[in-house]
mmCIF file with all atom_site columns, C-alpha atoms in Angstrom:
data_model
loop_
_atom_site.group_PDB
_atom_site.id
_atom_site.type_symbol
_atom_site.label_atom_id
_atom_site.label_alt_id
_atom_site.label_comp_id
_atom_site.label_asym_id
_atom_site.label_entity_id
_atom_site.label_seq_id
_atom_site.pdbx_PDB_ins_code
_atom_site.Cartn_x
_atom_site.Cartn_y
_atom_site.Cartn_z
_atom_site.occupancy
_atom_site.B_iso_or_equiv
_atom_site.pdbx_formal_charge
_atom_site.auth_seq_id
_atom_site.auth_comp_id
_atom_site.auth_asym_id
_atom_site.auth_atom_id
_atom_site.pdbx_PDB_model_num
ATOM 1   C CA . UNK A 1 1   ? 119.894 -126.694 154.343 1.00 44.00 ? 731 UNK A CA 1
ATOM 2   C CA . UNK A 1 2   ? 117.851 -129.653 153.211 1.00 49.00 ? 732 UNK A CA 1
ATOM 3   C CA . UNK A 1 3   ? 116.606 -130.018 149.660 1.00 47.00 ? 733 UNK A CA 1
ATOM 4   C CA . UNK A 1 4   ? 113.788 -132.175 148.384 1.00 42.00 ? 734 UNK A CA 1
ATOM 5   C CA . UNK A 1 5   ? 114.915 -135.033 146.188 1.00 42.00 ? 735 UNK A CA 1
ATOM 6   C CA . UNK A 1 6   ? 113.349 -134.866 142.751 1.00 40.00 ? 736 UNK A CA 1
ATOM 7   C CA . UNK A 1 7   ? 111.060 -137.829 142.295 1.00 39.00 ? 737 UNK A CA 1
ATOM 8   C CA . UNK A 1 8   ? 111.324 -138.902 145.913 1.00 43.00 ? 738 UNK A CA 1
ATOM 9   C CA . UNK A 1 9   ? 108.282 -140.181 147.651 1.00 45.00 ? 739 UNK A CA 1
ATOM 10  C CA . UNK A 1 10  ? 105.947 -137.577 149.039 1.00 41.00 ? 740 UNK A CA 1
ATOM 11  C CA . UNK A 1 11  ? 105.243 -137.553 152.767 1.00 43.00 ? 741 UNK A CA 1
ATOM 12  C CA . UNK A 1 12  ? 105.355 -141.067 154.231 1.00 50.00 ? 742 UNK A CA 1
ATOM 13  C CA . UNK A 1 13  ? 102.004 -142.740 153.897 1.00 52.00 ? 743 UNK A CA 1
ATOM 14  C CA . UNK A 1 14  ? 102.571 -146.320 154.967 1.00 64.00 ? 744 UNK A CA 1
ATOM 15  C CA . UNK A 1 15  ? 101.269 -147.577 158.296 1.00 86.00 ? 745 UNK A CA 1
ATOM 16  C CA . UNK A 1 16  ? 103.805 -147.462 161.118 1.00 93.00 ? 746 UNK A CA 1
ATOM 17  C CA . UNK A 1 17  ? 103.394 -147.953 164.924 1.00 94.00 ? 747 UNK A CA 1
ATOM 18  C CA . UNK A 1 18  ? 104.011 -144.219 165.491 1.00 96.00 ? 748 UNK A CA 1
ATOM 19  C CA . UNK A 1 19  ? 101.764 -142.052 163.403 1.00 95.00 ? 749 UNK A CA 1
ATOM 20  C CA . UNK A 1 20  ? 100.960 -138.340 163.371 1.00 96.00 ? 750 UNK A CA 1
ATOM 21  C CA . UNK A 1 21  ? 98.956  -136.186 160.968 1.00 95.00 ? 751 UNK A CA 1
ATOM 22  C CA . UNK A 1 22  ? 100.830 -134.039 158.501 1.00 96.00 ? 752 UNK A CA 1
ATOM 23  C CA . UNK A 1 23  ? 99.966  -130.923 160.630 1.00 97.00 ? 753 UNK A CA 1
ATOM 24  C CA . UNK A 1 24  ? 101.299 -132.641 163.769 1.00 97.00 ? 754 UNK A CA 1
ATOM 25  C CA . UNK A 1 25  ? 104.578 -133.548 162.004 1.00 97.00 ? 755 UNK A CA 1
ATOM 26  C CA . UNK A 1 26  ? 104.965 -129.944 160.851 1.00 97.00 ? 756 UNK A CA 1
ATOM 27  C CA . UNK A 1 27  ? 104.574 -128.744 164.418 1.00 97.00 ? 757 UNK A CA 1
ATOM 28  C CA . UNK A 1 28  ? 106.853 -131.365 165.855 1.00 97.00 ? 758 UNK A CA 1
ATOM 29  C CA . UNK A 1 29  ? 109.754 -130.905 163.390 1.00 98.00 ? 759 UNK A CA 1
ATOM 30  C CA . UNK A 1 30  ? 111.745 -127.956 162.060 1.00 98.00 ? 760 UNK A CA 1
ATOM 31  C CA . UNK A 1 31  ? 111.036 -127.233 158.376 1.00 98.00 ? 761 UNK A CA 1
ATOM 32  C CA . UNK A 1 32  ? 114.443 -128.794 157.459 1.00 98.00 ? 762 UNK A CA 1
ATOM 33  C CA . UNK A 1 33  ? 113.736 -131.916 159.560 1.00 98.00 ? 763 UNK A CA 1
ATOM 34  C CA . UNK A 1 34  ? 110.230 -132.216 157.970 1.00 98.00 ? 764 UNK A CA 1
ATOM 35  C CA . UNK A 1 35  ? 111.810 -132.018 154.481 1.00 97.00 ? 765 UNK A CA 1
ATOM 36  C CA . UNK A 1 36  ? 114.234 -134.869 155.250 1.00 97.00 ? 766 UNK A CA 1
ATOM 37  C CA . UNK A 1 37  ? 112.122 -137.121 157.444 1.00 98.00 ? 767 UNK A CA 1
ATOM 38  C CA . UNK A 1 38  ? 108.722 -136.733 155.815 1.00 97.00 ? 768 UNK A CA 1
ATOM 39  C CA . UNK A 1 39  ? 109.639 -135.821 152.169 1.00 95.00 ? 769 UNK A CA 1
ATOM 40  C CA . UNK A 1 40  ? 112.858 -137.724 151.625 1.00 94.00 ? 770 UNK A CA 1
ATOM 41  C CA . UNK A 1 41  ? 114.991 -134.627 151.373 1.00 94.00 ? 771 UNK A CA 1
ATOM 42  C CA . UNK A 1 42  ? 118.747 -134.514 151.803 1.00 95.00 ? 772 UNK A CA 1
ATOM 43  C CA . UNK A 1 43  ? 120.817 -132.122 153.911 1.00 97.00 ? 773 UNK A CA 1
ATOM 44  C CA . UNK A 1 44  ? 123.964 -130.555 152.507 1.00 97.00 ? 774 UNK A CA 1
ATOM 45  C CA . UNK A 1 45  ? 127.073 -132.592 153.173 1.00 97.00 ? 775 UNK A CA 1
ATOM 46  C CA . UNK A 1 46  ? 129.257 -131.550 156.089 1.00 97.00 ? 776 UNK A CA 1
ATOM 47  C CA . UNK A 1 47  ? 126.360 -129.462 157.520 1.00 97.00 ? 777 UNK A CA 1
ATOM 48  C CA . UNK A 1 48  ? 125.466 -131.702 160.479 1.00 97.00 ? 778 UNK A CA 1
ATOM 49  C CA . UNK A 1 49  ? 127.137 -131.226 163.907 1.00 96.00 ? 779 UNK A CA 1
ATOM 50  C CA . UNK A 1 50  ? 126.587 -134.993 164.357 1.00 97.00 ? 780 UNK A CA 1
ATOM 51  C CA . UNK A 1 51  ? 129.495 -135.597 161.978 1.00 95.00 ? 781 UNK A CA 1
ATOM 52  C CA . UNK A 1 52  ? 131.774 -134.602 164.882 1.00 95.00 ? 782 UNK A CA 1
ATOM 53  C CA . UNK A 1 53  ? 129.937 -136.496 167.592 1.00 97.00 ? 783 UNK A CA 1
ATOM 54  C CA . UNK A 1 54  ? 132.245 -139.088 168.993 1.00 95.00 ? 784 UNK A CA 1
ATOM 55  C CA . UNK A 1 55  ? 130.890 -139.812 172.505 1.00 97.00 ? 785 UNK A CA 1
ATOM 56  C CA . UNK A 1 56  ? 129.411 -143.141 173.556 1.00 98.00 ? 786 UNK A CA 1
ATOM 57  C CA . UNK A 1 57  ? 125.606 -143.171 173.181 1.00 98.00 ? 787 UNK A CA 1
ATOM 58  C CA . UNK A 1 58  ? 122.735 -143.830 170.887 1.00 98.00 ? 788 UNK A CA 1
ATOM 59  C CA . UNK A 1 59  ? 121.537 -142.020 167.799 1.00 98.00 ? 789 UNK A CA 1
ATOM 60  C CA . UNK A 1 60  ? 117.718 -141.875 167.845 1.00 98.00 ? 790 UNK A CA 1
ATOM 61  C CA . UNK A 1 61  ? 115.150 -140.907 165.158 1.00 98.00 ? 791 UNK A CA 1
ATOM 62  C CA . UNK A 1 62  ? 114.591 -137.168 165.433 1.00 98.00 ? 792 UNK A CA 1
ATOM 63  C CA . UNK A 1 63  ? 110.956 -137.737 164.516 1.00 98.00 ? 793 UNK A CA 1
ATOM 64  C CA . UNK A 1 64  ? 109.802 -140.265 167.022 1.00 98.00 ? 794 UNK A CA 1
ATOM 65  C CA . UNK A 1 65  ? 112.692 -141.137 169.352 1.00 98.00 ? 795 UNK A CA 1
ATOM 66  C CA . UNK A 1 66  ? 113.202 -144.689 168.144 1.00 98.00 ? 796 UNK A CA 1
ATOM 67  C CA . UNK A 1 67  ? 116.785 -145.859 168.936 1.00 98.00 ? 797 UNK A CA 1
ATOM 68  C CA . UNK A 1 68  ? 118.535 -146.437 165.589 1.00 98.00 ? 798 UNK A CA 1
ATOM 69  C CA . UNK A 1 69  ? 122.305 -146.711 165.867 1.00 98.00 ? 799 UNK A CA 1
ATOM 70  C CA . UNK A 1 70  ? 124.828 -147.363 168.634 1.00 98.00 ? 800 UNK A CA 1
ATOM 71  C CA . UNK A 1 71  ? 127.607 -144.816 168.470 1.00 98.00 ? 801 UNK A CA 1
ATOM 72  C CA . UNK A 1 72  ? 130.058 -147.781 168.558 1.00 98.00 ? 802 UNK A CA 1
ATOM 73  C CA . UNK A 1 73  ? 129.094 -148.427 164.911 1.00 98.00 ? 803 UNK A CA 1
ATOM 74  C CA . UNK A 1 74  ? 129.677 -144.835 163.725 1.00 98.00 ? 804 UNK A CA 1
ATOM 75  C CA . UNK A 1 75  ? 132.708 -144.179 161.475 1.00 97.00 ? 805 UNK A CA 1
ATOM 76  C CA . UNK A 1 76  ? 134.053 -141.274 159.416 1.00 96.00 ? 806 UNK A CA 1
ATOM 77  C CA . UNK A 1 77  ? 133.163 -142.181 155.820 1.00 96.00 ? 807 UNK A CA 1
ATOM 78  C CA . UNK A 1 78  ? 134.519 -138.883 154.438 1.00 95.00 ? 808 UNK A CA 1
ATOM 79  C CA . UNK A 1 79  ? 131.118 -138.306 152.714 1.00 96.00 ? 809 UNK A CA 1
ATOM 80  C CA . UNK A 1 80  ? 129.930 -135.456 154.913 1.00 96.00 ? 810 UNK A CA 1
ATOM 81  C CA . UNK A 1 81  ? 127.046 -137.359 156.519 1.00 97.00 ? 811 UNK A CA 1
ATOM 82  C CA . UNK A 1 82  ? 126.984 -139.339 159.786 1.00 98.00 ? 812 UNK A CA 1
ATOM 83  C CA . UNK A 1 83  ? 127.745 -142.925 158.807 1.00 98.00 ? 813 UNK A CA 1
ATOM 84  C CA . UNK A 1 84  ? 127.319 -146.286 160.569 1.00 98.00 ? 814 UNK A CA 1
ATOM 85  C CA . UNK A 1 85  ? 128.146 -149.802 159.703 1.00 98.00 ? 815 UNK A CA 1
ATOM 86  C CA . UNK A 1 86  ? 125.130 -151.369 161.412 1.00 98.00 ? 816 UNK A CA 1
ATOM 87  C CA . UNK A 1 87  ? 121.721 -150.274 162.735 1.00 98.00 ? 817 UNK A CA 1
ATOM 88  C CA . UNK A 1 88  ? 120.215 -151.550 165.964 1.00 98.00 ? 818 UNK A CA 1
ATOM 89  C CA . UNK A 1 89  ? 118.056 -154.715 165.556 1.00 97.00 ? 819 UNK A CA 1
ATOM 90  C CA . UNK A 1 90  ? 114.703 -154.000 163.875 1.00 96.00 ? 820 UNK A CA 1
ATOM 91  C CA . UNK A 1 91  ? 115.316 -150.223 164.082 1.00 98.00 ? 821 UNK A CA 1
ATOM 92  C CA . UNK A 1 92  ? 115.196 -149.427 160.379 1.00 97.00 ? 822 UNK A CA 1
ATOM 93  C CA . UNK A 1 93  ? 113.521 -150.564 157.200 1.00 96.00 ? 823 UNK A CA 1
ATOM 94  C CA . UNK A 1 94  ? 114.787 -150.368 153.612 1.00 95.00 ? 824 UNK A CA 1
ATOM 95  C CA . UNK A 1 95  ? 113.140 -149.753 150.231 1.00 91.00 ? 825 UNK A CA 1
ATOM 96  C CA . UNK A 1 96  ? 114.314 -149.245 146.666 1.00 91.00 ? 826 UNK A CA 1
ATOM 97  C CA . UNK A 1 97  ? 114.915 -145.604 145.619 1.00 87.00 ? 827 UNK A CA 1
ATOM 98  C CA . UNK A 1 98  ? 115.312 -144.968 141.923 1.00 83.00 ? 828 UNK A CA 1
ATOM 99  C CA . UNK A 1 99  ? 115.650 -141.143 142.025 1.00 82.00 ? 829 UNK A CA 1
ATOM 100 C CA . UNK A 1 100 ? 118.502 -139.505 140.085 1.00 75.00 ? 830 UNK A CA 1
ATOM 101 C CA . UNK A 1 101 ? 118.390 -142.198 137.429 1.00 81.00 ? 831 UNK A CA 1
ATOM 102 C CA . UNK A 1 102 ? 119.986 -144.847 139.666 1.00 82.00 ? 832 UNK A CA 1
ATOM 103 C CA . UNK A 1 103 ? 118.787 -147.481 142.063 1.00 87.00 ? 833 UNK A CA 1
ATOM 104 C CA . UNK A 1 104 ? 119.771 -147.081 145.710 1.00 91.00 ? 834 UNK A CA 1
ATOM 105 C CA . UNK A 1 105 ? 118.479 -148.457 148.934 1.00 95.00 ? 835 UNK A CA 1
ATOM 106 C CA . UNK A 1 106 ? 116.710 -145.824 151.067 1.00 95.00 ? 836 UNK A CA 1
ATOM 107 C CA . UNK A 1 107 ? 116.616 -146.300 154.847 1.00 97.00 ? 837 UNK A CA 1
ATOM 108 C CA . UNK A 1 108 ? 113.651 -145.308 157.028 1.00 97.00 ? 838 UNK A CA 1
ATOM 109 C CA . UNK A 1 109 ? 112.777 -145.473 160.713 1.00 98.00 ? 839 UNK A CA 1
ATOM 110 C CA . UNK A 1 110 ? 110.897 -148.708 161.445 1.00 97.00 ? 840 UNK A CA 1
ATOM 111 C CA . UNK A 1 111 ? 108.689 -146.925 164.029 1.00 97.00 ? 841 UNK A CA 1
ATOM 112 C CA . UNK A 1 112 ? 107.540 -143.789 162.185 1.00 97.00 ? 842 UNK A CA 1
ATOM 113 C CA . UNK A 1 113 ? 108.644 -144.311 158.535 1.00 96.00 ? 843 UNK A CA 1
ATOM 114 C CA . UNK A 1 114 ? 110.827 -141.215 158.558 1.00 97.00 ? 844 UNK A CA 1
ATOM 115 C CA . UNK A 1 115 ? 113.409 -141.064 155.836 1.00 97.00 ? 845 UNK A CA 1
ATOM 116 C CA . UNK A 1 116 ? 116.863 -141.319 157.264 1.00 98.00 ? 846 UNK A CA 1
ATOM 117 C CA . UNK A 1 117 ? 119.271 -141.664 154.339 1.00 97.00 ? 847 UNK A CA 1
ATOM 118 C CA . UNK A 1 118 ? 120.625 -144.569 152.239 1.00 96.00 ? 848 UNK A CA 1
ATOM 119 C CA . UNK A 1 119 ? 122.707 -147.675 152.693 1.00 97.00 ? 849 UNK A CA 1
ATOM 120 C CA . UNK A 1 120 ? 125.638 -148.592 150.436 1.00 96.00 ? 850 UNK A CA 1
ATOM 121 C CA . UNK A 1 121 ? 127.877 -151.618 150.218 1.00 96.00 ? 851 UNK A CA 1
ATOM 122 C CA . UNK A 1 122 ? 131.155 -149.724 150.522 1.00 96.00 ? 852 UNK A CA 1
ATOM 123 C CA . UNK A 1 123 ? 131.461 -149.632 154.307 1.00 97.00 ? 853 UNK A CA 1
ATOM 124 C CA . UNK A 1 124 ? 134.009 -151.102 156.680 1.00 97.00 ? 854 UNK A CA 1
ATOM 125 C CA . UNK A 1 125 ? 134.129 -154.546 158.288 1.00 97.00 ? 855 UNK A CA 1
ATOM 126 C CA . UNK A 1 126 ? 132.458 -156.375 159.831 1.00 97.00 ? 856 UNK A CA 1
ATOM 127 C CA . UNK A 1 127 ? 129.356 -155.665 157.716 1.00 97.00 ? 857 UNK A CA 1
ATOM 128 C CA . UNK A 1 128 ? 130.813 -153.911 154.633 1.00 98.00 ? 858 UNK A CA 1
ATOM 129 C CA . UNK A 1 129 ? 127.817 -151.538 154.779 1.00 98.00 ? 859 UNK A CA 1
ATOM 130 C CA . UNK A 1 130 ? 127.679 -147.754 154.999 1.00 98.00 ? 860 UNK A CA 1
ATOM 131 C CA . UNK A 1 131 ? 124.441 -146.362 156.428 1.00 98.00 ? 861 UNK A CA 1
ATOM 132 C CA . UNK A 1 132 ? 124.795 -142.756 155.253 1.00 98.00 ? 862 UNK A CA 1
ATOM 133 C CA . UNK A 1 133 ? 122.277 -140.851 157.394 1.00 98.00 ? 863 UNK A CA 1
ATOM 134 C CA . UNK A 1 134 ? 121.003 -137.274 157.347 1.00 98.00 ? 864 UNK A CA 1
ATOM 135 C CA . UNK A 1 135 ? 122.010 -135.636 160.640 1.00 98.00 ? 865 UNK A CA 1
ATOM 136 C CA . UNK A 1 136 ? 118.690 -133.744 160.563 1.00 98.00 ? 866 UNK A CA 1
ATOM 137 C CA . UNK A 1 137 ? 116.932 -137.122 160.920 1.00 98.00 ? 867 UNK A CA 1
ATOM 138 C CA . UNK A 1 138 ? 118.916 -138.068 164.004 1.00 98.00 ? 868 UNK A CA 1
ATOM 139 C CA . UNK A 1 139 ? 119.066 -137.048 167.637 1.00 98.00 ? 869 UNK A CA 1
ATOM 140 C CA . UNK A 1 140 ? 122.079 -138.035 169.803 1.00 98.00 ? 870 UNK A CA 1
ATOM 141 C CA . UNK A 1 141 ? 121.537 -139.360 173.308 1.00 97.00 ? 871 UNK A CA 1
ATOM 142 C CA . UNK A 1 142 ? 124.825 -139.622 175.235 1.00 97.00 ? 872 UNK A CA 1
ATOM 143 C CA . UNK A 1 143 ? 125.447 -142.697 177.382 1.00 96.00 ? 873 UNK A CA 1
ATOM 144 C CA . UNK A 1 144 ? 125.011 -142.212 181.106 1.00 92.00 ? 874 UNK A CA 1
ATOM 145 C CA . UNK A 1 145 ? 128.283 -141.325 182.871 1.00 84.00 ? 875 UNK A CA 1
#
């Protein structure tokens, strides 16, 4: 179950190419997805079935369908959230997040502004980055067979 992050931004208000009213977002998303994508909530670790997704394919934004991560960049970080070492080009944006008394880098969908998770500098080569994403913010699209 997702939980709102104390002090996190309220529903995304910046201008993005894909925009819906708050009522439209609430109709489009489950309550848990709305909490994560539109209110910067966080799902419980090890709760996403996408942790165990190992097929070839693309991870898209669950809010707008924007392709975000190639499955080739997914790795098991041991954190309980789907993790990637690199997003697709121009797929995500980043912003400072100073909730919980620390500064982190929040990651959002570049198309709709939906909150995806955070990026950390403790990932594997070749980037050394760990894009730690909420599974509720993602939709997996398998590669054609």
